[in-house]
Tab-separated table of C-alpha atoms in Angstrom:
chain	number	residue	atom	x	y	z
A	1	VAL	CA	157.525	118.132	70.634
A	2	GLN	CA	156.861	121.414	72.511
A	3	LEU	CA	157.390	121.880	76.398
A	4	GLN	CA	155.864	124.909	77.992
A	5	ALA	CA	156.193	125.892	81.242
A	6	SER	CA	154.311	128.113	83.491
A	7	GLY	CA	153.960	129.436	87.033
A	8	GLY	CA	157.128	131.170	87.789
A	9	GLY	CA	157.001	134.673	89.681
A	10	LEU	CA	158.131	136.884	92.452
A	11	VAL	CA	157.455	135.288	96.069
A	12	GLN	CA	158.943	135.696	99.661
A	13	ALA	CA	161.176	133.520	101.653
A	14	GLY	CA	158.900	130.705	103.054
A	15	ASP	CA	156.322	131.028	100.372
A	16	SER	CA	155.038	128.329	98.127
A	17	LEU	CA	154.908	128.278	94.290
A	18	ARG	CA	153.687	125.833	92.013
A	19	LEU	CA	155.066	125.413	88.302
A	20	SER	CA	153.651	123.484	85.539
A	21	CYS	CA	155.037	122.094	82.584
A	22	GLU	CA	152.871	120.648	79.397
A	23	LEU	CA	154.271	118.610	76.632
A	24	SER	CA	152.488	118.515	73.202
A	25	GLY	CA	153.487	116.649	69.922
A	26	ARG	CA	154.147	113.237	71.586
A	27	THR	CA	152.957	110.560	73.984
A	28	PHE	CA	153.257	112.161	77.261
A	29	SER	CA	153.517	108.687	79.258
A	30	ASN	CA	156.604	107.800	76.994
A	31	TYR	CA	158.743	110.357	78.870
A	32	VAL	CA	160.784	110.654	82.232
A	33	MET	CA	160.176	114.311	82.933
A	34	GLY	CA	162.513	116.370	84.800
A	35	TRP	CA	163.071	119.812	86.562
A	36	PHE	CA	166.156	121.710	86.237
A	37	ARG	CA	166.991	125.348	87.282
A	38	GLN	CA	169.987	127.601	86.302
A	39	THR	CA	171.475	130.906	87.613
A	40	PRO	CA	173.753	133.202	85.714
A	41	GLY	CA	177.155	131.861	85.100
A	42	ARG	CA	176.352	128.529	86.673
A	43	GLU	CA	175.633	124.891	85.291
A	44	ARG	CA	172.153	123.814	84.925
A	45	GLU	CA	171.405	122.173	88.334
A	46	PHE	CA	169.167	118.990	88.535
A	47	VAL	CA	165.952	119.438	90.851
A	48	GLY	CA	163.936	116.491	90.405
A	49	ALA	CA	162.442	114.168	88.112
A	50	ILE	CA	159.386	111.766	87.726
A	51	HIS	CA	159.239	108.188	86.229
A	52	TRP	CA	157.023	108.022	83.038
A	53	SER	CA	154.398	105.885	85.046
A	54	GLY	CA	154.295	108.410	88.109
A	55	ALA	CA	155.526	105.647	90.218
A	56	ASN	CA	159.015	106.720	91.269
A	57	THR	CA	160.324	110.493	91.861
A	58	TYR	CA	163.986	111.657	92.509
A	59	TYR	CA	165.134	114.854	94.030
A	60	SER	CA	168.455	116.493	94.836
A	61	ASP	CA	169.076	116.955	98.199
A	62	SER	CA	169.035	120.652	98.167
A	63	VAL	CA	165.159	120.282	97.453
A	64	LYS	CA	164.232	117.088	99.043
A	65	GLY	CA	161.336	117.509	101.702
A	66	ARG	CA	160.362	120.867	100.193
A	67	PHE	CA	159.590	120.211	96.699
A	68	THR	CA	157.157	117.599	95.148
A	69	ILE	CA	156.955	116.267	91.381
A	70	SER	CA	153.595	115.046	90.347
A	71	ARG	CA	152.364	114.272	86.857
A	72	ALA	CA	149.120	113.733	85.094
A	73	ASN	CA	149.245	111.733	82.001
A	74	ASP	CA	145.783	112.154	81.156
A	75	LYS	CA	146.457	115.906	80.883
A	76	ASN	CA	150.330	115.522	79.619
A	77	THR	CA	151.324	117.675	82.548
A	78	VAL	CA	153.926	117.974	85.186
A	79	ASP	CA	153.851	119.972	88.263
A	80	LEU	CA	156.540	120.985	90.699
A	81	GLN	CA	155.092	122.193	94.057
A	82	MET	CA	157.811	124.129	95.845
A	83	ASN	CA	157.053	124.793	99.441
A	84	ASN	CA	159.091	126.735	101.942
A	85	LEU	CA	161.049	128.625	99.322
A	86	LYS	CA	164.356	130.151	99.946
A	87	PRO	CA	166.558	132.959	98.241
A	88	ASP	CA	168.855	130.345	96.927
A	89	ASP	CA	165.911	128.888	94.945
A	90	THR	CA	166.216	131.786	92.765
A	91	ALA	CA	166.778	130.709	89.309
A	92	VAL	CA	165.181	130.006	85.830
A	93	TYR	CA	163.295	126.800	86.035
A	94	TYR	CA	163.056	124.317	83.106
A	95	CYS	CA	161.088	121.251	82.509
A	96	ALA	CA	162.535	118.554	80.293
A	97	ALA	CA	161.675	115.320	78.674
A	98	LYS	CA	163.855	112.046	78.340
A	99	GLU	CA	162.695	109.246	76.114
A	100	ARG	CA	161.397	105.889	77.782
A	101	ARG	CA	163.703	103.901	75.820
A	102	LYS	CA	166.497	105.486	77.735
A	103	GLY	CA	165.228	104.353	80.955
A	104	TRP	CA	164.888	105.841	84.518
A	105	ASP	CA	168.898	105.952	85.030
A	106	TYR	CA	170.752	109.055	84.811
A	107	ALA	CA	167.537	111.104	85.382
A	108	ALA	CA	169.703	113.750	86.894
A	109	ILE	CA	171.740	114.404	83.950
A	110	PRO	CA	170.922	117.050	81.641
A	111	ALA	CA	172.571	115.523	78.630
A	112	SER	CA	170.237	112.628	78.966
A	113	TYR	CA	167.167	114.679	78.068
A	114	ASN	CA	165.655	114.776	74.687
A	115	PHE	CA	163.616	118.061	74.908
A	116	TRP	CA	163.596	121.263	77.050
A	117	GLY	CA	161.065	123.768	77.830
A	118	GLN	CA	161.877	127.571	77.527
A	119	GLY	CA	162.089	128.120	81.103
A	120	THR	CA	160.194	130.316	83.779
A	121	LEU	CA	161.648	132.644	86.411
A	122	VAL	CA	161.142	131.975	90.264
A	123	THR	CA	162.532	134.960	92.400
A	124	VAL	CA	162.337	134.513	96.084
A	125	SER	CA	163.275	137.549	97.769
A	126	SER	CA	164.492	137.232	101.577
């Protein structure tokens, strides 16, 4: 399985950015897809997740109302639309895939995911 994330960059506070992640090598619709982020010296932080069907999403309180996750099962892609970005959103963002057989529960827990992308850097300047 390969996860390829893209779309990171340098933006100003208040701007928007859209990250995308493509899964290859497996049936995409068999996976919960999650987004996490990490800054140096800190634990990997849950951002949001989307059910394998696309019917449910779940977000951390820090991004709820600003970030939106969507997926296109016919294209094997999951997107993270980030609006009203803040300097505290600066991090390396990772997409991850969690096997459907593990269920929807614990979608916020990094250890529950089977595969990880390489990360894409988002920098938000004030």
